[in-house]
Amino acid sequence: MSASVIAELVAEVGPLWHERHQARRTSRPRTRAVGAGAKHRMVFVDRLLATLVHLRHGVTHDVLACWFGVDRSTVTRAIGKVRPLLAERGCTISPGVRLRTLAEVVHHLGQAGKTGIIDGTEIRVRRPAVGRKDRDRFISGKNKQNAVKAMVFTDGDGRLLFCSPTKPGSCADITHARELGLVKLLADGAGVEILADAGYQGLGAQTGGRVVTPPHRKFKKNAPDWYEEMHERQRKAHSSRRIRVEHGIAHLKNWRALARHLGRREHMDDTVQAIAGLLSQQQTADRIPTRQT
């Protein structure tokens, strides 16, 4: 991440962290005045940097504790408090404008007249403990591994607009989209074209053709040559437009915390949405032309 983006994070998230920290200090019964006692050895900027390094490179809390000269539990608490603040920010599409919900994304695309692209991505997680209820729900039918699934939403240029909360790996892509309310949003909102892969076939009929999936294959056997050529041409045309979302997912997976998540699954939603917000902010900063003097 660029230094300018980190400076923006410090200016934006810092006051919110201090406000919540002060609220926690004053909300519990105290025997001494607020501010008395030992002071933080790890200031907010260090806490933010530790969280960013952990998300970007997957550095363990023990190593971060050695770097910053504090105890491991201090780093764990710092990341646990900064990560939700990053997740709440949403995805940045322009300076000061953010998209936090799927409804805001659909509304933004409708106003801008742009095409959206959706796709599901799986993130490997640790195997649930023996005896845990619904343990098999995390097994992905696609990769045969324990995973969670998130739906990624980009525009036609591959710009990240939204990353959904996660579902167990056994959840189908189309089911996840329906549970997020995408069908209702497209049916009630403005005319928005959404490109998707074959995992979302069926949403087109439910949304009046607004979700566009690869063409169905009418001939399963003994197809004429002309049909094979036409079907392949249509499939490639759709794939060339939809490939942008794959690029967006690849940028997400460059963050080691999403290559394979080794932490608690309860923190997965905050991790995914925090990284999506950070990546979208960097994309926005890269699109703004530098001022020449």
Short mmCIF file of N, CA and C in Angstrom, two decimals, residues 29-176:
data_model
loop_
_atom_site.label_atom_id
_atom_site.label_comp_id
_atom_site.label_asym_id
_atom_site.label_seq_id
_atom_site.Cartn_x
_atom_site.Cartn_y
_atom_site.Cartn_z
N PRO A 29 -17.04 0.01 35.72
CA PRO A 29 -16.75 0.59 37.04
C PRO A 29 -15.25 0.75 37.25
N ARG A 30 -14.85 1.87 37.83
CA ARG A 30 -13.44 2.17 38.00
C ARG A 30 -13.16 2.56 39.44
N THR A 31 -11.95 2.25 39.89
CA THR A 31 -11.49 2.69 41.21
C THR A 31 -10.52 3.85 41.09
N ARG A 32 -10.02 4.09 39.87
CA ARG A 32 -9.13 5.23 39.63
C ARG A 32 -9.67 6.06 38.48
N ALA A 33 -9.16 7.25 38.36
CA ALA A 33 -9.63 8.16 37.31
C ALA A 33 -9.23 7.63 35.94
N VAL A 34 -10.00 8.04 34.94
CA VAL A 34 -9.69 7.64 33.57
C VAL A 34 -8.36 8.26 33.17
N GLY A 35 -7.47 7.41 32.64
CA GLY A 35 -6.14 7.88 32.23
C GLY A 35 -5.06 7.54 33.22
N ALA A 36 -5.45 7.11 34.42
CA ALA A 36 -4.45 6.72 35.42
C ALA A 36 -3.90 5.33 35.09
N GLY A 37 -2.79 5.00 35.66
CA GLY A 37 -2.22 3.68 35.44
C GLY A 37 -1.24 3.66 34.28
N ALA A 38 -0.85 2.44 33.89
CA ALA A 38 0.15 2.27 32.84
C ALA A 38 -0.38 2.77 31.50
N LYS A 39 0.52 3.32 30.72
CA LYS A 39 0.16 3.84 29.40
C LYS A 39 0.47 2.81 28.32
N HIS A 40 -0.18 3.00 27.16
CA HIS A 40 0.03 2.09 26.04
C HIS A 40 1.49 2.16 25.58
N ARG A 41 2.09 1.00 25.41
CA ARG A 41 3.41 0.95 24.78
C ARG A 41 3.28 0.87 23.27
N MET A 42 2.09 0.55 22.77
CA MET A 42 1.85 0.42 21.34
C MET A 42 0.82 1.46 20.93
N VAL A 43 1.26 2.53 20.29
CA VAL A 43 0.38 3.61 19.92
C VAL A 43 -0.50 3.17 18.75
N PHE A 44 -1.48 4.00 18.41
CA PHE A 44 -2.45 3.59 17.38
C PHE A 44 -1.78 3.35 16.03
N VAL A 45 -0.83 4.19 15.63
CA VAL A 45 -0.20 4.01 14.32
C VAL A 45 0.47 2.64 14.25
N ASP A 46 1.13 2.24 15.33
CA ASP A 46 1.75 0.91 15.35
C ASP A 46 0.69 -0.19 15.29
N ARG A 47 -0.43 0.01 15.93
CA ARG A 47 -1.51 -0.98 15.90
C ARG A 47 -2.07 -1.13 14.48
N LEU A 48 -2.23 0.01 13.81
CA LEU A 48 -2.72 -0.04 12.43
C LEU A 48 -1.72 -0.74 11.52
N LEU A 49 -0.44 -0.40 11.65
CA LEU A 49 0.59 -1.01 10.81
C LEU A 49 0.69 -2.51 11.07
N ALA A 50 0.58 -2.91 12.33
CA ALA A 50 0.62 -4.34 12.65
C ALA A 50 -0.55 -5.07 12.00
N THR A 51 -1.72 -4.46 12.00
CA THR A 51 -2.90 -5.08 11.38
C THR A 51 -2.72 -5.19 9.87
N LEU A 52 -2.19 -4.15 9.25
CA LEU A 52 -1.98 -4.17 7.80
C LEU A 52 -0.95 -5.23 7.41
N VAL A 53 0.12 -5.32 8.16
CA VAL A 53 1.16 -6.32 7.85
C VAL A 53 0.60 -7.73 8.04
N HIS A 54 -0.20 -7.92 9.09
CA HIS A 54 -0.79 -9.23 9.33
C HIS A 54 -1.73 -9.62 8.19
N LEU A 55 -2.56 -8.70 7.73
CA LEU A 55 -3.50 -9.01 6.65
C LEU A 55 -2.79 -9.20 5.32
N ARG A 56 -1.80 -8.36 5.04
CA ARG A 56 -1.14 -8.40 3.73
C ARG A 56 -0.19 -9.58 3.59
N HIS A 57 0.59 -9.85 4.63
CA HIS A 57 1.64 -10.85 4.52
C HIS A 57 1.43 -12.08 5.39
N GLY A 58 0.37 -12.10 6.20
CA GLY A 58 0.11 -13.25 7.03
C GLY A 58 1.13 -13.46 8.13
N VAL A 59 1.80 -12.41 8.56
CA VAL A 59 2.80 -12.52 9.62
C VAL A 59 2.11 -12.88 10.93
N THR A 60 2.66 -13.81 11.68
CA THR A 60 2.04 -14.26 12.92
C THR A 60 2.13 -13.18 14.00
N HIS A 61 1.28 -13.30 14.99
CA HIS A 61 1.27 -12.34 16.09
C HIS A 61 2.57 -12.38 16.88
N ASP A 62 3.19 -13.55 17.00
CA ASP A 62 4.45 -13.67 17.73
C ASP A 62 5.55 -12.84 17.06
N VAL A 63 5.63 -12.93 15.73
CA VAL A 63 6.65 -12.16 15.01
C VAL A 63 6.38 -10.67 15.12
N LEU A 64 5.12 -10.27 14.98
CA LEU A 64 4.78 -8.86 15.12
C LEU A 64 5.11 -8.34 16.51
N ALA A 65 4.90 -9.17 17.52
CA ALA A 65 5.23 -8.76 18.88
C ALA A 65 6.73 -8.49 19.02
N CYS A 66 7.55 -9.31 18.38
CA CYS A 66 9.00 -9.08 18.41
C CYS A 66 9.37 -7.79 17.68
N TRP A 67 8.72 -7.54 16.55
CA TRP A 67 9.02 -6.33 15.80
C TRP A 67 8.71 -5.06 16.58
N PHE A 68 7.55 -5.06 17.25
CA PHE A 68 7.11 -3.84 17.94
C PHE A 68 7.51 -3.82 19.41
N GLY A 69 8.16 -4.87 19.89
CA GLY A 69 8.67 -4.88 21.26
C GLY A 69 7.58 -4.94 22.32
N VAL A 70 6.52 -5.69 22.04
CA VAL A 70 5.42 -5.82 23.00
C VAL A 70 5.10 -7.31 23.16
N ASP A 71 4.15 -7.61 24.03
CA ASP A 71 3.75 -8.98 24.24
C ASP A 71 2.81 -9.43 23.11
N ARG A 72 2.78 -10.74 22.85
CA ARG A 72 1.92 -11.27 21.79
C ARG A 72 0.46 -10.94 22.03
N SER A 73 0.00 -11.00 23.28
CA SER A 73 -1.40 -10.72 23.57
C SER A 73 -1.77 -9.27 23.24
N THR A 74 -0.79 -8.36 23.36
CA THR A 74 -1.04 -6.97 22.99
C THR A 74 -1.32 -6.84 21.49
N VAL A 75 -0.54 -7.55 20.68
CA VAL A 75 -0.75 -7.53 19.23
C VAL A 75 -2.10 -8.16 18.89
N THR A 76 -2.45 -9.25 19.56
CA THR A 76 -3.73 -9.91 19.29
C THR A 76 -4.90 -8.98 19.59
N ARG A 77 -4.84 -8.31 20.72
CA ARG A 77 -5.92 -7.37 21.06
C ARG A 77 -5.94 -6.19 20.09
N ALA A 78 -4.77 -5.71 19.68
CA ALA A 78 -4.72 -4.57 18.76
C ALA A 78 -5.36 -4.92 17.42
N ILE A 79 -5.01 -6.07 16.87
CA ILE A 79 -5.59 -6.48 15.60
C ILE A 79 -7.08 -6.73 15.74
N GLY A 80 -7.48 -7.32 16.85
CA GLY A 80 -8.90 -7.60 17.08
C GLY A 80 -9.76 -6.36 17.16
N LYS A 81 -9.16 -5.22 17.52
CA LYS A 81 -9.93 -3.97 17.62
C LYS A 81 -9.82 -3.11 16.36
N VAL A 82 -8.71 -3.19 15.63
CA VAL A 82 -8.54 -2.37 14.43
C VAL A 82 -9.23 -3.01 13.23
N ARG A 83 -9.17 -4.32 13.14
CA ARG A 83 -9.75 -5.01 11.98
C ARG A 83 -11.24 -4.71 11.78
N PRO A 84 -12.10 -4.73 12.82
CA PRO A 84 -13.51 -4.38 12.59
C PRO A 84 -13.70 -2.94 12.10
N LEU A 85 -12.83 -2.03 12.54
CA LEU A 85 -12.94 -0.64 12.08
C LEU A 85 -12.65 -0.55 10.58
N LEU A 86 -11.68 -1.32 10.12
CA LEU A 86 -11.37 -1.34 8.68
C LEU A 86 -12.51 -1.99 7.89
N ALA A 87 -13.15 -3.00 8.49
CA ALA A 87 -14.24 -3.70 7.79
C ALA A 87 -15.47 -2.82 7.62
N GLU A 88 -15.70 -1.90 8.55
CA GLU A 88 -16.89 -1.05 8.51
C GLU A 88 -16.80 0.03 7.44
N ARG A 89 -15.63 0.25 6.87
CA ARG A 89 -15.44 1.38 5.96
C ARG A 89 -16.07 1.16 4.60
N GLY A 90 -16.24 -0.08 4.17
CA GLY A 90 -16.80 -0.34 2.86
C GLY A 90 -15.77 -0.16 1.76
N CYS A 91 -16.20 -0.22 0.52
CA CYS A 91 -15.33 -0.11 -0.64
C CYS A 91 -15.37 1.31 -1.19
N THR A 92 -14.21 1.90 -1.41
CA THR A 92 -14.09 3.27 -1.88
C THR A 92 -14.18 3.31 -3.40
N ILE A 93 -15.07 4.14 -3.94
CA ILE A 93 -15.18 4.29 -5.40
C ILE A 93 -14.70 5.66 -5.86
N SER A 94 -14.64 6.61 -4.93
CA SER A 94 -14.08 7.93 -5.19
C SER A 94 -13.79 8.55 -3.83
N PRO A 95 -12.96 9.57 -3.78
CA PRO A 95 -12.63 10.16 -2.48
C PRO A 95 -13.88 10.58 -1.71
N GLY A 96 -14.07 9.99 -0.54
CA GLY A 96 -15.21 10.33 0.29
C GLY A 96 -16.49 9.60 -0.01
N VAL A 97 -16.51 8.74 -1.04
CA VAL A 97 -17.72 8.00 -1.42
C VAL A 97 -17.42 6.51 -1.29
N ARG A 98 -18.26 5.81 -0.49
CA ARG A 98 -18.04 4.39 -0.25
C ARG A 98 -19.34 3.61 -0.41
N LEU A 99 -19.17 2.35 -0.78
CA LEU A 99 -20.30 1.42 -0.90
C LEU A 99 -20.15 0.37 0.19
N ARG A 100 -21.18 0.28 1.05
CA ARG A 100 -21.09 -0.65 2.18
C ARG A 100 -22.04 -1.82 2.07
N THR A 101 -23.10 -1.69 1.29
CA THR A 101 -24.08 -2.76 1.17
C THR A 101 -24.30 -3.10 -0.30
N LEU A 102 -24.91 -4.26 -0.53
CA LEU A 102 -25.22 -4.67 -1.89
C LEU A 102 -26.24 -3.75 -2.53
N ALA A 103 -27.18 -3.24 -1.76
CA ALA A 103 -28.17 -2.31 -2.29
C ALA A 103 -27.50 -1.03 -2.80
N GLU A 104 -26.50 -0.54 -2.09
CA GLU A 104 -25.79 0.66 -2.53
C GLU A 104 -25.02 0.39 -3.82
N VAL A 105 -24.50 -0.82 -3.98
CA VAL A 105 -23.77 -1.17 -5.19
C VAL A 105 -24.70 -1.18 -6.40
N VAL A 106 -25.85 -1.83 -6.26
CA VAL A 106 -26.82 -1.88 -7.36
C VAL A 106 -27.30 -0.47 -7.71
N HIS A 107 -27.56 0.35 -6.70
CA HIS A 107 -28.00 1.73 -6.95
C HIS A 107 -26.91 2.53 -7.67
N HIS A 108 -25.67 2.34 -7.26
CA HIS A 108 -24.56 3.05 -7.90
C HIS A 108 -24.42 2.66 -9.36
N LEU A 109 -24.50 1.37 -9.66
CA LEU A 109 -24.39 0.91 -11.04
C LEU A 109 -25.55 1.42 -11.88
N GLY A 110 -26.75 1.45 -11.28
CA GLY A 110 -27.90 1.95 -12.01
C GLY A 110 -27.78 3.41 -12.36
N GLN A 111 -27.29 4.22 -11.43
CA GLN A 111 -27.12 5.65 -11.69
C GLN A 111 -26.02 5.91 -12.71
N ALA A 112 -24.93 5.13 -12.61
CA ALA A 112 -23.80 5.34 -13.51
C ALA A 112 -24.00 4.67 -14.86
N GLY A 113 -25.00 3.79 -14.98
CA GLY A 113 -25.22 3.08 -16.23
C GLY A 113 -24.11 2.11 -16.58
N LYS A 114 -23.51 1.50 -15.56
CA LYS A 114 -22.39 0.59 -15.78
C LYS A 114 -22.83 -0.86 -15.60
N THR A 115 -22.01 -1.75 -16.11
CA THR A 115 -22.24 -3.19 -15.98
C THR A 115 -21.50 -3.71 -14.76
N GLY A 116 -22.14 -4.59 -14.00
CA GLY A 116 -21.51 -5.22 -12.86
C GLY A 116 -21.16 -6.67 -13.17
N ILE A 117 -20.21 -7.20 -12.43
CA ILE A 117 -19.79 -8.59 -12.60
C ILE A 117 -19.72 -9.23 -11.21
N ILE A 118 -20.27 -10.44 -11.08
CA ILE A 118 -20.23 -11.15 -9.80
C ILE A 118 -19.58 -12.51 -9.99
N ASP A 119 -18.99 -12.99 -8.93
CA ASP A 119 -18.43 -14.33 -8.93
C ASP A 119 -18.18 -14.72 -7.48
N GLY A 120 -18.20 -16.01 -7.22
CA GLY A 120 -17.91 -16.52 -5.90
C GLY A 120 -16.46 -16.96 -5.80
N THR A 121 -15.88 -16.80 -4.64
CA THR A 121 -14.51 -17.26 -4.40
C THR A 121 -14.46 -18.01 -3.08
N GLU A 122 -13.63 -19.02 -3.02
CA GLU A 122 -13.51 -19.85 -1.84
C GLU A 122 -12.17 -19.60 -1.15
N ILE A 123 -12.21 -19.59 0.18
CA ILE A 123 -11.02 -19.36 0.99
C ILE A 123 -10.85 -20.54 1.94
N ARG A 124 -9.73 -21.19 1.86
CA ARG A 124 -9.50 -22.35 2.72
C ARG A 124 -9.41 -21.94 4.18
N VAL A 125 -10.00 -22.75 5.03
CA VAL A 125 -9.97 -22.51 6.47
C VAL A 125 -9.56 -23.80 7.17
N ARG A 126 -9.29 -23.68 8.46
CA ARG A 126 -8.94 -24.87 9.24
C ARG A 126 -10.15 -25.79 9.37
N ARG A 127 -9.89 -27.07 9.46
CA ARG A 127 -10.96 -28.04 9.59
C ARG A 127 -11.64 -27.89 10.94
N PRO A 128 -12.98 -27.82 10.98
CA PRO A 128 -13.67 -27.72 12.27
C PRO A 128 -13.36 -28.90 13.18
N ALA A 129 -13.44 -28.68 14.46
CA ALA A 129 -13.11 -29.71 15.44
C ALA A 129 -14.07 -30.89 15.35
N VAL A 130 -13.58 -32.05 15.74
CA VAL A 130 -14.41 -33.25 15.74
C VAL A 130 -15.57 -33.05 16.71
N GLY A 131 -16.77 -33.43 16.26
CA GLY A 131 -17.94 -33.30 17.10
C GLY A 131 -18.67 -31.99 16.97
N ARG A 132 -18.09 -31.04 16.21
CA ARG A 132 -18.77 -29.76 16.02
C ARG A 132 -20.01 -29.96 15.15
N LYS A 133 -21.08 -29.27 15.52
CA LYS A 133 -22.32 -29.37 14.77
C LYS A 133 -22.12 -28.80 13.37
N ASP A 134 -22.71 -29.47 12.37
CA ASP A 134 -22.64 -29.05 10.97
C ASP A 134 -21.19 -28.94 10.49
N ARG A 135 -20.36 -29.84 10.94
CA ARG A 135 -18.95 -29.82 10.56
C ARG A 135 -18.76 -29.98 9.06
N ASP A 136 -19.60 -30.81 8.43
CA ASP A 136 -19.45 -31.10 7.01
C ASP A 136 -19.88 -29.94 6.11
N ARG A 137 -20.52 -28.92 6.66
CA ARG A 137 -20.98 -27.81 5.83
C ARG A 137 -19.83 -27.01 5.25
N PHE A 138 -18.65 -27.09 5.86
CA PHE A 138 -17.52 -26.32 5.38
C PHE A 138 -16.77 -27.01 4.24
N ILE A 139 -17.14 -28.24 3.91
CA ILE A 139 -16.46 -28.97 2.84
C ILE A 139 -16.99 -28.49 1.49
N SER A 140 -16.10 -27.97 0.66
CA SER A 140 -16.48 -27.47 -0.65
C SER A 140 -16.65 -28.63 -1.62
N GLY A 141 -17.78 -28.67 -2.33
CA GLY A 141 -17.98 -29.71 -3.32
C GLY A 141 -17.09 -29.53 -4.53
N LYS A 142 -16.57 -28.33 -4.72
CA LYS A 142 -15.72 -28.04 -5.88
C LYS A 142 -14.27 -28.45 -5.61
N ASN A 143 -13.72 -28.01 -4.48
CA ASN A 143 -12.31 -28.26 -4.19
C ASN A 143 -12.08 -29.40 -3.21
N LYS A 144 -13.16 -29.93 -2.63
CA LYS A 144 -13.05 -31.03 -1.67
C LYS A 144 -12.17 -30.65 -0.48
N GLN A 145 -12.27 -29.41 -0.06
CA GLN A 145 -11.49 -28.92 1.07
C GLN A 145 -12.40 -28.10 1.98
N ASN A 146 -11.97 -27.89 3.22
CA ASN A 146 -12.71 -27.04 4.14
C ASN A 146 -12.50 -25.58 3.74
N ALA A 147 -13.60 -24.91 3.48
CA ALA A 147 -13.50 -23.55 2.96
C ALA A 147 -14.74 -22.75 3.34
N VAL A 148 -14.62 -21.44 3.19
CA VAL A 148 -15.77 -20.54 3.25
C VAL A 148 -15.85 -19.82 1.91
N LYS A 149 -17.01 -19.30 1.61
CA LYS A 149 -17.26 -18.71 0.29
C LYS A 149 -17.76 -17.28 0.43
N ALA A 150 -17.25 -16.40 -0.44
CA ALA A 150 -17.69 -15.01 -0.47
C ALA A 150 -18.04 -14.64 -1.90
N MET A 151 -18.97 -13.70 -2.08
CA MET A 151 -19.35 -13.22 -3.40
C MET A 151 -18.68 -11.87 -3.64
N VAL A 152 -17.93 -11.79 -4.74
CA VAL A 152 -17.19 -10.58 -5.08
C VAL A 152 -17.94 -9.86 -6.20
N PHE A 153 -18.06 -8.54 -6.07
CA PHE A 153 -18.80 -7.71 -7.02
C PHE A 153 -17.85 -6.64 -7.54
N THR A 154 -17.65 -6.60 -8.86
CA THR A 154 -16.82 -5.57 -9.47
C THR A 154 -17.60 -4.89 -10.59
N ASP A 155 -17.06 -3.78 -11.09
CA ASP A 155 -17.65 -3.17 -12.27
C ASP A 155 -17.00 -3.74 -13.52
N GLY A 156 -17.33 -3.21 -14.67
CA GLY A 156 -16.82 -3.74 -15.92
C GLY A 156 -15.32 -3.58 -16.09
N ASP A 157 -14.70 -2.69 -15.31
CA ASP A 157 -13.25 -2.47 -15.38
C ASP A 157 -12.49 -3.30 -14.35
N GLY A 158 -13.22 -4.11 -13.58
CA GLY A 158 -12.56 -4.91 -12.55
C GLY A 158 -12.36 -4.18 -11.24
N ARG A 159 -12.99 -3.04 -11.08
CA ARG A 159 -12.85 -2.28 -9.85
C ARG A 159 -13.72 -2.88 -8.76
N LEU A 160 -13.15 -3.15 -7.62
CA LEU A 160 -13.85 -3.82 -6.54
C LEU A 160 -14.92 -2.90 -5.93
N LEU A 161 -16.16 -3.41 -5.88
CA LEU A 161 -17.28 -2.63 -5.35
C LEU A 161 -17.86 -3.22 -4.07
N PHE A 162 -17.75 -4.53 -3.89
CA PHE A 162 -18.41 -5.16 -2.74
C PHE A 162 -17.85 -6.56 -2.56
N CYS A 163 -17.71 -6.95 -1.31
CA CYS A 163 -17.34 -8.32 -0.97
C CYS A 163 -18.26 -8.75 0.16
N SER A 164 -19.00 -9.81 -0.05
CA SER A 164 -20.07 -10.19 0.86
C SER A 164 -19.53 -10.89 2.11
N PRO A 165 -20.35 -10.98 3.16
CA PRO A 165 -20.01 -11.87 4.27
C PRO A 165 -19.89 -13.31 3.78
N THR A 166 -19.16 -14.12 4.50
CA THR A 166 -18.86 -15.47 4.04
C THR A 166 -19.96 -16.45 4.42
N LYS A 167 -20.00 -17.54 3.65
CA LYS A 167 -20.88 -18.67 3.91
C LYS A 167 -20.02 -19.94 3.92
N PRO A 168 -20.48 -21.02 4.56
CA PRO A 168 -19.73 -22.28 4.48
C PRO A 168 -19.53 -22.73 3.05
N GLY A 169 -18.45 -23.47 2.81
CA GLY A 169 -18.06 -23.84 1.46
C GLY A 169 -19.06 -24.67 0.70
N SER A 170 -19.97 -25.34 1.40
CA SER A 170 -20.96 -26.17 0.70
C SER A 170 -22.09 -25.36 0.09
N CYS A 171 -22.17 -24.07 0.41
CA CYS A 171 -23.25 -23.23 -0.12
C CYS A 171 -23.00 -22.95 -1.60
N ALA A 172 -24.01 -23.15 -2.44
CA ALA A 172 -23.88 -22.89 -3.87
C ALA A 172 -23.83 -21.38 -4.14
N ASP A 173 -23.18 -21.01 -5.23
CA ASP A 173 -23.06 -19.59 -5.58
C ASP A 173 -24.42 -18.94 -5.76
N ILE A 174 -25.33 -19.62 -6.45
CA ILE A 174 -26.64 -19.03 -6.72
C ILE A 174 -27.45 -18.90 -5.43
N THR A 175 -27.30 -19.84 -4.52
CA THR A 175 -27.99 -19.76 -3.24
C THR A 175 -27.48 -18.59 -2.42
N HIS A 176 -26.17 -18.40 -2.44
CA HIS A 176 -25.58 -17.27 -1.71
C HIS A 176 -26.11 -15.94 -2.25
#
